[in-house]
PDB file of C-alpha atoms and ligand atoms in Angstrom:
ATOM      1  CA  MET A   1      18.652 -13.969  -9.509  1.00 49.00           C
ATOM      2  CA  ILE A   2      18.969 -10.175  -9.435  1.00 51.00           C
ATOM      3  CA  LYS A   3      15.202  -9.852  -9.219  1.00 55.00           C
ATOM      4  CA  LYS A   4      14.871 -12.298  -6.344  1.00 56.00           C
ATOM      5  CA  SER A   5      17.593 -10.723  -4.263  1.00 57.00           C
ATOM      6  CA  LEU A   6      16.133  -7.255  -4.894  1.00 54.00           C
ATOM      7  CA  ILE A   7      12.659  -8.350  -3.851  1.00 56.00           C
ATOM      8  CA  PHE A   8      13.820 -10.196  -0.761  1.00 52.00           C
ATOM      9  CA  GLY A   9      16.244  -7.398   0.085  1.00 55.00           C
ATOM     10  CA  THR A  10      13.372  -4.912  -0.037  1.00 54.00           C
ATOM     11  CA  ILE A  11      11.126  -7.115   2.078  1.00 53.00           C
ATOM     12  CA  SER A  12      13.836  -7.659   4.682  1.00 52.00           C
ATOM     13  CA  ILE A  13      14.446  -3.912   4.999  1.00 51.00           C
ATOM     14  CA  LEU A  14      10.727  -3.442   5.645  1.00 50.00           C
ATOM     15  CA  VAL A  15      10.668  -6.222   8.246  1.00 48.00           C
ATOM     16  CA  ALA A  16      13.766  -4.824   9.958  1.00 47.00           C
ATOM     17  CA  VAL A  17      12.215  -1.333  10.173  1.00 48.00           C
ATOM     18  CA  PHE A  18       8.990  -2.678  11.648  1.00 49.00           C
ATOM     19  CA  ALA A  19      10.763  -5.074  13.990  1.00 46.00           C
ATOM     20  CA  TYR A  20      12.813  -2.149  15.307  1.00 45.00           C
ATOM     21  CA  TRP A  21       9.646  -0.163  16.047  1.00 47.00           C
ATOM     22  CA  GLY A  22       8.159  -3.135  17.797  1.00 42.00           C
ATOM     23  CA  THR A  23      11.110  -3.829  20.054  1.00 40.00           C
ATOM     24  CA  SER A  24      12.234  -0.272  20.765  1.00 40.00           C
ATOM     25  CA  SER A  25      11.575   0.832  24.333  1.00 37.00           C
ATOM     26  CA  GLY A  26       8.508   3.022  23.787  1.00 37.00           C
ATOM     27  CA  ALA A  27       6.456   0.712  21.563  1.00 39.00           C
ATOM     28  CA  LYS A  28       3.197   1.631  23.354  1.00 44.00           C
ATOM     29  CA  ASP A  29       3.437   5.345  22.864  1.00 57.00           C
ATOM     30  CA  CYS A  30       5.477   4.968  19.698  1.00 61.00           C
ATOM     31  CA  GLY A  31       8.607   6.037  21.589  1.00 62.00           C
ATOM     32  CA  GLY A  32       7.096   9.407  22.479  1.00 82.00           C
ATOM     33  CA  ILE A  33       6.502  10.151  18.811  1.00 88.00           C
ATOM     34  CA  PRO A  34       2.856  11.014  18.041  1.00 93.00           C
ATOM     35  CA  ALA A  35       1.132   8.102  16.314  1.00 94.00           C
ATOM     36  CA  GLU A  36       0.237  10.366  13.354  1.00 95.00           C
ATOM     37  CA  LYS A  37       3.937  11.002  12.840  1.00 96.00           C
ATOM     38  CA  VAL A  38       4.700   7.270  12.989  1.00 95.00           C
ATOM     39  CA  ALA A  39       1.995   6.660  10.358  1.00 96.00           C
ATOM     40  CA  ASP A  40       3.543   9.382   8.149  1.00 97.00           C
ATOM     41  CA  MET A  41       6.968   7.766   8.455  1.00 96.00           C
ATOM     42  CA  VAL A  42       5.696   4.256   7.737  1.00 95.00           C
ATOM     43  CA  HIS A  43       3.784   5.595   4.731  1.00 97.00           C
ATOM     44  CA  ALA A  44       6.923   7.312   3.412  1.00 97.00           C
ATOM     45  CA  VAL A  45       8.986   4.111   3.743  1.00 95.00           C
ATOM     46  CA  ILE A  46       6.357   1.948   2.033  1.00 95.00           C
ATOM     47  CA  GLN A  47       5.945   4.449  -0.809  1.00 93.00           C
ATOM     48  CA  SER A  48       9.710   4.543  -1.392  1.00 94.00           C
ATOM     49  CA  HIS A  49       9.889   0.766  -1.541  1.00 93.00           C
ATOM     50  CA  ARG A  50       6.910   0.606  -3.861  1.00 93.00           C
ATOM     51  CA  THR A  51       8.392   3.226  -6.190  1.00 91.00           C
ATOM     52  CA  PHE A  52      11.776   1.519  -6.182  1.00 92.00           C
ATOM     53  CA  TYR A  53      10.190  -1.846  -6.943  1.00 93.00           C
ATOM     54  CA  THR A  54       8.025  -0.358  -9.731  1.00 90.00           C
ATOM     55  CA  VAL A  55      10.787   1.629 -11.445  1.00 89.00           C
ATOM     56  CA  HIS A  56      13.949  -0.404 -10.853  1.00 92.00           C
ATOM     57  CA  VAL A  57      12.603  -3.939 -10.770  1.00 93.00           C
ATOM     58  CA  VAL A  58       9.341  -4.167 -12.752  1.00 92.00           C
ATOM     59  CA  GLU A  59       9.788  -1.447 -15.376  1.00 89.00           C
ATOM     60  CA  ARG A  60      13.518  -2.062 -15.869  1.00 93.00           C
ATOM     61  CA  LEU A  61      13.284  -5.827 -16.307  1.00 94.00           C
ATOM     62  CA  GLN A  62      10.175  -5.485 -18.439  1.00 90.00           C
ATOM     63  CA  ALA A  63      11.906  -2.948 -20.718  1.00 92.00           C
ATOM     64  CA  LYS A  64      14.917  -5.260 -21.104  1.00 95.00           C
ATOM     65  CA  GLY A  65      12.630  -8.155 -21.991  1.00 95.00           C
ATOM     66  CA  VAL A  66      13.826 -10.231 -19.006  1.00 95.00           C
ATOM     67  CA  VAL A  67      10.517 -10.802 -17.257  1.00 95.00           C
ATOM     68  CA  VAL A  68       7.116  -9.102 -17.031  1.00 93.00           C
ATOM     69  CA  ALA A  69       4.863  -8.434 -14.052  1.00 92.00           C
ATOM     70  CA  SER A  70       1.427 -10.034 -14.157  1.00 92.00           C
ATOM     71  CA  GLU A  71      -1.466 -10.892 -11.867  1.00 91.00           C
ATOM     72  CA  ASN A  72      -0.897 -14.667 -11.827  1.00 94.00           C
ATOM     73  CA  TRP A  73       2.756 -14.243 -10.949  1.00 95.00           C
ATOM     74  CA  ARG A  74       3.007 -17.399  -8.847  1.00 94.00           C
ATOM     75  CA  SER A  75       1.822 -19.816 -11.515  1.00 96.00           C
ATOM     76  CA  GLU A  76       3.328 -17.925 -14.469  1.00 96.00           C
ATOM     77  CA  ASN A  77       6.774 -17.290 -12.932  1.00 94.00           C
ATOM     78  CA  THR A  78       6.448 -13.555 -13.516  1.00 96.00           C
ATOM     79  CA  LEU A  79       6.923 -10.653 -11.106  1.00 96.00           C
ATOM     80  CA  PRO A  80       4.064  -9.561  -8.810  1.00 96.00           C
ATOM     81  CA  LEU A  81       2.352  -6.304  -9.805  1.00 95.00           C
ATOM     82  CA  PRO A  82       3.317  -3.388  -7.503  1.00 93.00           C
ATOM     83  CA  ALA A  83      -0.088  -3.569  -5.732  1.00 94.00           C
ATOM     84  CA  GLN A  84       0.397  -7.286  -5.132  1.00 95.00           C
ATOM     85  CA  PHE A  85       3.941  -6.694  -3.886  1.00 95.00           C
ATOM     86  CA  LEU A  86       2.540  -4.258  -1.317  1.00 94.00           C
ATOM     87  CA  LYS A  87      -0.192  -6.685  -0.273  1.00 93.00           C
ATOM     88  CA  GLU A  88       2.175  -9.641   0.088  1.00 92.00           C
ATOM     89  CA  SER A  89       4.786  -7.681   2.032  1.00 90.00           C
ATOM     90  CA  ALA A  90       2.024  -6.382   4.359  1.00 90.00           C
ATOM     91  CA  ARG A  91       1.426  -9.939   5.553  1.00 87.00           C
ATOM     92  CA  LEU A  92       4.835  -9.955   7.254  1.00 83.00           C
ATOM     93  CA  PRO A  93       4.929  -7.061   9.772  1.00 74.00           C
ATOM     94  CA  VAL A  94       1.515  -7.826  11.323  1.00 70.00           C
ATOM     95  CA  ASN A  95       3.158 -11.011  12.582  1.00 70.00           C
ATOM     96  CA  THR A  96       5.939  -9.134  14.350  1.00 75.00           C
ATOM     97  CA  SER A  97       5.534  -7.386  17.684  1.00 75.00           C
ATOM     98  CA  ALA A  98       5.142  -4.092  15.784  1.00 77.00           C
ATOM     99  CA  LYS A  99       1.596  -5.099  14.679  1.00 82.00           C
ATOM    100  CA  ILE A 100       1.709  -2.391  12.069  1.00 89.00           C
ATOM    101  CA  GLY A 101      -0.568  -2.792   9.064  1.00 93.00           C
ATOM    102  CA  TYR A 102      -1.029  -1.221   5.629  1.00 95.00           C
ATOM    103  CA  LYS A 103      -3.130  -1.794   2.543  1.00 96.00           C
ATOM    104  CA  LEU A 104      -4.519  -0.176  -0.580  1.00 97.00           C
ATOM    105  CA  VAL A 105      -8.220   0.602  -0.931  1.00 98.00           C
ATOM    106  CA  SER A 106     -10.310   2.320  -3.580  1.00 98.00           C
ATOM    107  CA  LEU A 107     -13.835   3.380  -4.479  1.00 98.00           C
ATOM    108  CA  TRP A 108     -13.137   1.815  -7.904  1.00 98.00           C
ATOM    109  CA  PRO A 109     -11.233  -1.372  -7.060  1.00 98.00           C
ATOM    110  CA  ILE A 110     -10.015  -3.822  -9.686  1.00 97.00           C
ATOM    111  CA  ASN A 111     -10.098  -6.412  -6.906  1.00 96.00           C
ATOM    112  CA  LYS A 112     -13.439  -6.152  -5.059  1.00 96.00           C
ATOM    113  CA  GLN A 113     -11.657  -7.080  -1.809  1.00 96.00           C
ATOM    114  CA  ASN A 114      -9.995  -3.650  -1.964  1.00 97.00           C
ATOM    115  CA  GLY A 115     -13.298  -1.766  -1.768  1.00 98.00           C
ATOM    116  CA  PRO A 116     -14.227   0.146   1.434  1.00 98.00           C
ATOM    117  CA  LYS A 117     -15.312  -2.261   4.210  1.00 97.00           C
ATOM    118  CA  THR A 118     -15.781   0.020   7.212  1.00 95.00           C
ATOM    119  CA  GLU A 119     -17.260   3.447   7.934  1.00 95.00           C
ATOM    120  CA  PHE A 120     -13.715   4.760   8.358  1.00 96.00           C
ATOM    121  CA  GLU A 121     -12.693   3.443   4.935  1.00 97.00           C
ATOM    122  CA  GLN A 122     -15.773   4.855   3.189  1.00 98.00           C
ATOM    123  CA  LYS A 123     -15.470   8.274   4.846  1.00 98.00           C
ATOM    124  CA  GLY A 124     -11.684   8.412   4.467  1.00 98.00           C
ATOM    125  CA  LEU A 125     -11.847   7.634   0.747  1.00 98.00           C
ATOM    126  CA  LEU A 126     -14.266  10.519   0.194  1.00 98.00           C
ATOM    127  CA  GLU A 127     -12.184  12.873   2.371  1.00 98.00           C
ATOM    128  CA  THR A 128      -8.860  12.034   0.678  1.00 98.00           C
ATOM    129  CA  LEU A 129     -10.528  12.382  -2.717  1.00 98.00           C
ATOM    130  CA  GLN A 130     -11.506  15.948  -1.742  1.00 97.00           C
ATOM    131  CA  HIS A 131      -8.231  16.745   0.045  1.00 98.00           C
ATOM    132  CA  PRO A 132      -5.463  14.551  -1.416  1.00 97.00           C
ATOM    133  CA  ASP A 133      -2.798  16.768   0.150  1.00 97.00           C
ATOM    134  CA  ARG A 134      -3.459  15.635   3.728  1.00 96.00           C
ATOM    135  CA  PRO A 135      -4.083  12.298   5.443  1.00 98.00           C
ATOM    136  CA  TYR A 136      -7.435  11.440   7.004  1.00 98.00           C
ATOM    137  CA  THR A 137      -7.017   9.884  10.452  1.00 98.00           C
ATOM    138  CA  GLU A 138      -9.234   8.250  13.077  1.00 97.00           C
ATOM    139  CA  VAL A 139      -8.687   6.249  16.238  1.00 96.00           C
ATOM    140  CA  VAL A 140     -10.551   2.940  15.968  1.00 92.00           C
ATOM    141  CA  MET A 141     -11.222   0.301  18.611  1.00 90.00           C
ATOM    142  CA  ASP A 142     -10.962  -3.425  18.080  1.00 86.00           C
ATOM    143  CA  GLY A 143     -12.096  -5.078  21.315  1.00 89.00           C
ATOM    144  CA  ARG A 144      -9.909  -3.513  24.003  1.00 90.00           C
ATOM    145  CA  ASN A 145      -7.186  -2.470  21.581  1.00 89.00           C
ATOM    146  CA  SER A 146      -7.051   0.923  19.958  1.00 93.00           C
ATOM    147  CA  TYR A 147      -5.389   1.796  16.683  1.00 94.00           C
ATOM    148  CA  LEU A 148      -4.672   4.940  14.761  1.00 96.00           C
ATOM    149  CA  GLN A 149      -5.736   4.551  11.155  1.00 97.00           C
ATOM    150  CA  ALA A 150      -4.294   7.040   8.680  1.00 98.00           C
ATOM    151  CA  MET A 151      -5.402   7.191   5.065  1.00 98.00           C
ATOM    152  CA  TYR A 152      -3.247   8.734   2.329  1.00 98.00           C
ATOM    153  CA  ALA A 153      -4.457   9.515  -1.193  1.00 98.00           C
ATOM    154  CA  ASP A 154      -2.926   7.212  -3.813  1.00 97.00           C
ATOM    155  CA  MET A 155      -2.295   9.232  -6.946  1.00 95.00           C
ATOM    156  CA  ALA A 156      -1.923   8.258 -10.594  1.00 93.00           C
ATOM    157  CA  VAL A 157       1.707   9.311 -10.664  1.00 88.00           C
ATOM    158  CA  SER A 158       2.578   7.727 -13.999  1.00 85.00           C
ATOM    159  CA  GLN A 159       1.063   6.729 -17.306  1.00 85.00           C
ATOM    160  CA  ALA A 160       1.559   3.080 -16.283  1.00 85.00           C
ATOM    161  CA  CYS A 161      -0.985   3.429 -13.439  1.00 90.00           C
ATOM    162  CA  ILE A 162      -3.761   4.742 -15.643  1.00 93.00           C
ATOM    163  CA  GLY A 163      -2.863   2.620 -18.662  1.00 90.00           C
ATOM    164  CA  CYS A 164      -3.249  -0.604 -16.721  1.00 91.00           C
ATOM    165  CA  HIS A 165      -6.282   0.361 -14.583  1.00 95.00           C
ATOM    166  CA  ASN A 166      -8.218   1.908 -17.487  1.00 97.00           C
ATOM    167  CA  ALA A 167      -7.643  -1.196 -19.632  1.00 96.00           C
ATOM    168  CA  HIS A 168      -8.310  -3.785 -16.923  1.00 96.00           C
ATOM    169  CA  PRO A 169     -11.565  -5.705 -17.543  1.00 96.00           C
ATOM    170  CA  ASN A 170     -12.419  -5.710 -13.806  1.00 97.00           C
ATOM    171  CA  SER A 171     -11.833  -2.003 -13.300  1.00 98.00           C
ATOM    172  CA  PRO A 172     -15.125  -0.175 -12.574  1.00 97.00           C
ATOM    173  CA  LYS A 173     -13.546   3.131 -13.685  1.00 98.00           C
ATOM    174  CA  GLN A 174     -11.761   3.356 -17.014  1.00 97.00           C
ATOM    175  CA  ASN A 175     -11.214   7.087 -17.443  1.00 97.00           C
ATOM    176  CA  PHE A 176      -8.474   7.798 -14.895  1.00 98.00           C
ATOM    177  CA  ARG A 177      -6.206  10.653 -15.903  1.00 97.00           C
ATOM    178  CA  GLN A 178      -2.696  11.429 -14.731  1.00 92.00           C
ATOM    179  CA  ASN A 179      -2.605  12.890 -11.184  1.00 93.00           C
ATOM    180  CA  ASP A 180      -6.123  11.661 -10.391  1.00 97.00           C
ATOM    181  CA  VAL A 181      -6.707  10.128  -6.979  1.00 98.00           C
ATOM    182  CA  MET A 182      -7.033   6.382  -7.693  1.00 98.00           C
ATOM    183  CA  GLY A 183      -7.549   5.208  -4.146  1.00 98.00           C
ATOM    184  CA  ALA A 184      -5.708   5.390  -0.863  1.00 98.00           C
ATOM    185  CA  MET A 185      -3.203   3.660   1.370  1.00 98.00           C
ATOM    186  CA  ILE A 186      -4.280   2.934   4.936  1.00 98.00           C
ATOM    187  CA  VAL A 187      -1.590   2.672   7.609  1.00 97.00           C
ATOM    188  CA  THR A 188      -2.689   1.179  10.946  1.00 95.00           C
ATOM    189  CA  VAL A 189      -0.595   1.941  14.046  1.00 94.00           C
ATOM    190  CA  PRO A 190      -1.381   0.201  17.356  1.00 92.00           C
ATOM    191  CA  LEU A 191      -1.870   2.618  20.274  1.00 92.00           C
ATOM    192  CA  SER A 192      -2.205  -0.017  22.991  1.00 74.00           C
ATOM    193  CA  GLN A 193      -0.939  -3.595  23.028  1.00 59.00           C
TER     194      GLN A 193
HETATM  195  C1  HEC B 201       0.150  -3.642 -14.833  1.00 90.87           C
HETATM  196  C2  HEC B 201      -1.067  -3.253 -14.178  1.00 90.87           C
HETATM  197  C3  HEC B 201      -1.081  -2.259 -13.054  1.00 90.87           C
HETATM  198  C4  HEC B 201      -0.305  -1.134 -12.882  1.00 90.87           C
HETATM  199  C5  HEC B 201       0.833  -0.619 -13.753  1.00 90.87           C
HETATM  200  C6  HEC B 201      -0.786  -0.498 -11.668  1.00 90.87           C
HETATM  201  N1  HEC B 201      -1.798  -1.213 -11.121  1.00 90.87           N
HETATM  202 FE1  HEC B 201      -2.823  -0.731  -9.464  1.00 90.87          FE
HETATM  203  N2  HEC B 201      -3.642  -2.559  -9.457  1.00 90.87           N
HETATM  204  C7  HEC B 201      -3.555  -3.487 -10.474  1.00 90.87           C
HETATM  205  C8  HEC B 201      -4.263  -4.696 -10.085  1.00 90.87           C
HETATM  206  C9  HEC B 201      -4.422  -5.973 -10.928  1.00 90.87           C
HETATM  207  C10 HEC B 201      -4.775  -4.460  -8.790  1.00 90.87           C
HETATM  208  C11 HEC B 201      -5.541  -5.424  -7.907  1.00 90.87           C
HETATM  209  C12 HEC B 201      -4.531  -6.215  -7.075  1.00 90.87           C
HETATM  210  C13 HEC B 201      -5.191  -7.129  -6.059  1.00 90.87           C
HETATM  211  O1  HEC B 201      -5.562  -8.246  -6.444  1.00 90.87           O
HETATM  212  O2  HEC B 201      -5.339  -6.715  -4.888  1.00 90.87           O
HETATM  213  C14 HEC B 201      -4.384  -3.098  -8.438  1.00 90.87           C
HETATM  214  C15 HEC B 201      -4.730  -2.475  -7.272  1.00 90.87           C
HETATM  215  C16 HEC B 201      -4.566  -1.124  -7.028  1.00 90.87           C
HETATM  216  C17 HEC B 201      -5.193  -0.399  -5.945  1.00 90.87           C
HETATM  217  C18 HEC B 201      -6.161  -0.984  -4.909  1.00 90.87           C
HETATM  218  C19 HEC B 201      -7.596  -0.902  -5.453  1.00 90.87           C
HETATM  219  C20 HEC B 201      -7.879  -1.837  -6.623  1.00 90.87           C
HETATM  220  O3  HEC B 201      -7.978  -1.318  -7.749  1.00 90.87           O
HETATM  221  O4  HEC B 201      -8.008  -3.083  -6.416  1.00 90.87           O
HETATM  222  C21 HEC B 201      -4.776   0.905  -6.048  1.00 90.87           C
HETATM  223  C22 HEC B 201      -5.182   2.079  -5.164  1.00 90.87           C
HETATM  224  C23 HEC B 201      -3.869   0.977  -7.178  1.00 90.87           C
HETATM  225  N3  HEC B 201      -3.768  -0.274  -7.751  1.00 90.87           N
HETATM  226  C24 HEC B 201      -3.220   2.131  -7.599  1.00 90.87           C
HETATM  227  C25 HEC B 201      -2.224   2.110  -8.563  1.00 90.87           C
HETATM  228  C26 HEC B 201      -1.305   3.216  -8.808  1.00 90.87           C
HETATM  229  C27 HEC B 201      -1.340   4.557  -8.103  1.00 90.87           C
HETATM  230  C28 HEC B 201      -0.452   2.794  -9.786  1.00 90.87           C
HETATM  231  C29 HEC B 201       0.733   3.529 -10.340  1.00 90.87           C
HETATM  232  C30 HEC B 201       1.744   3.983  -9.421  1.00 90.87           C
HETATM  233  C31 HEC B 201      -0.859   1.449 -10.173  1.00 90.87           C
HETATM  234  N4  HEC B 201      -1.937   1.072  -9.412  1.00 90.87           N
HETATM  235  C32 HEC B 201      -0.259   0.688 -11.163  1.00 90.87           C
HETATM  236  C33 HEC B 201      -2.922  -3.302 -11.667  1.00 90.87           C
HETATM  237  C34 HEC B 201      -1.998  -2.301 -11.920  1.00 90.87           C
END
């Protein structure tokens, strides 16, 4: 029960934050805040939720022998892996008026779907690999709508990251070391609606 309420609590906080952005008066110009700044803030919120989920839900319950996290979490009644948690929660805000989006990508994806699909993703992954300390941003058009896309390096912050990725049979790279760039998070902010 604790796990469920924690997970749903976390998701509802995310939805509330995004819903607020969507309904607040200056949604088009991000309330006068530069879109880059909005992307930075969204990234910070998502990272905090991901870290909280990883440390206080997954690692804690795993250590106590209550439940583990595994890929087939739906059928096995386990917890979603942190990357899956991020992916599942990302399905929610795109359906609100905020139309904000986020996802993980990598040049060495365990899940091929997370490989670079656009020029922006390919270029951004190379740029953030070279300069992990700053985001790579571009304005992209989709029909008549424009979006700011900001890419942030995703670092191997703990032994758990590299342990799992290096051992995973579908991982194309199995020599990650701590503090390596493993991929990136892309945050998409609508500029016109
Ligand atoms: C217990 C295993 C496990 C742990 C721990 C783990 N990952 Fe992953 N990670 C995965 C799996 C499995 C996927 C693919 C999920 C999917 O289907 O989209 C993934 C996806 C990713 C992706 C998207 C690219 C890809 O490989 O598909 C990135 C980036 C990533 N993880 C970074 C990290 C970082 C950084 C950490 C530590 C903070 C971490 N992972 C911890 C298993 C793990």
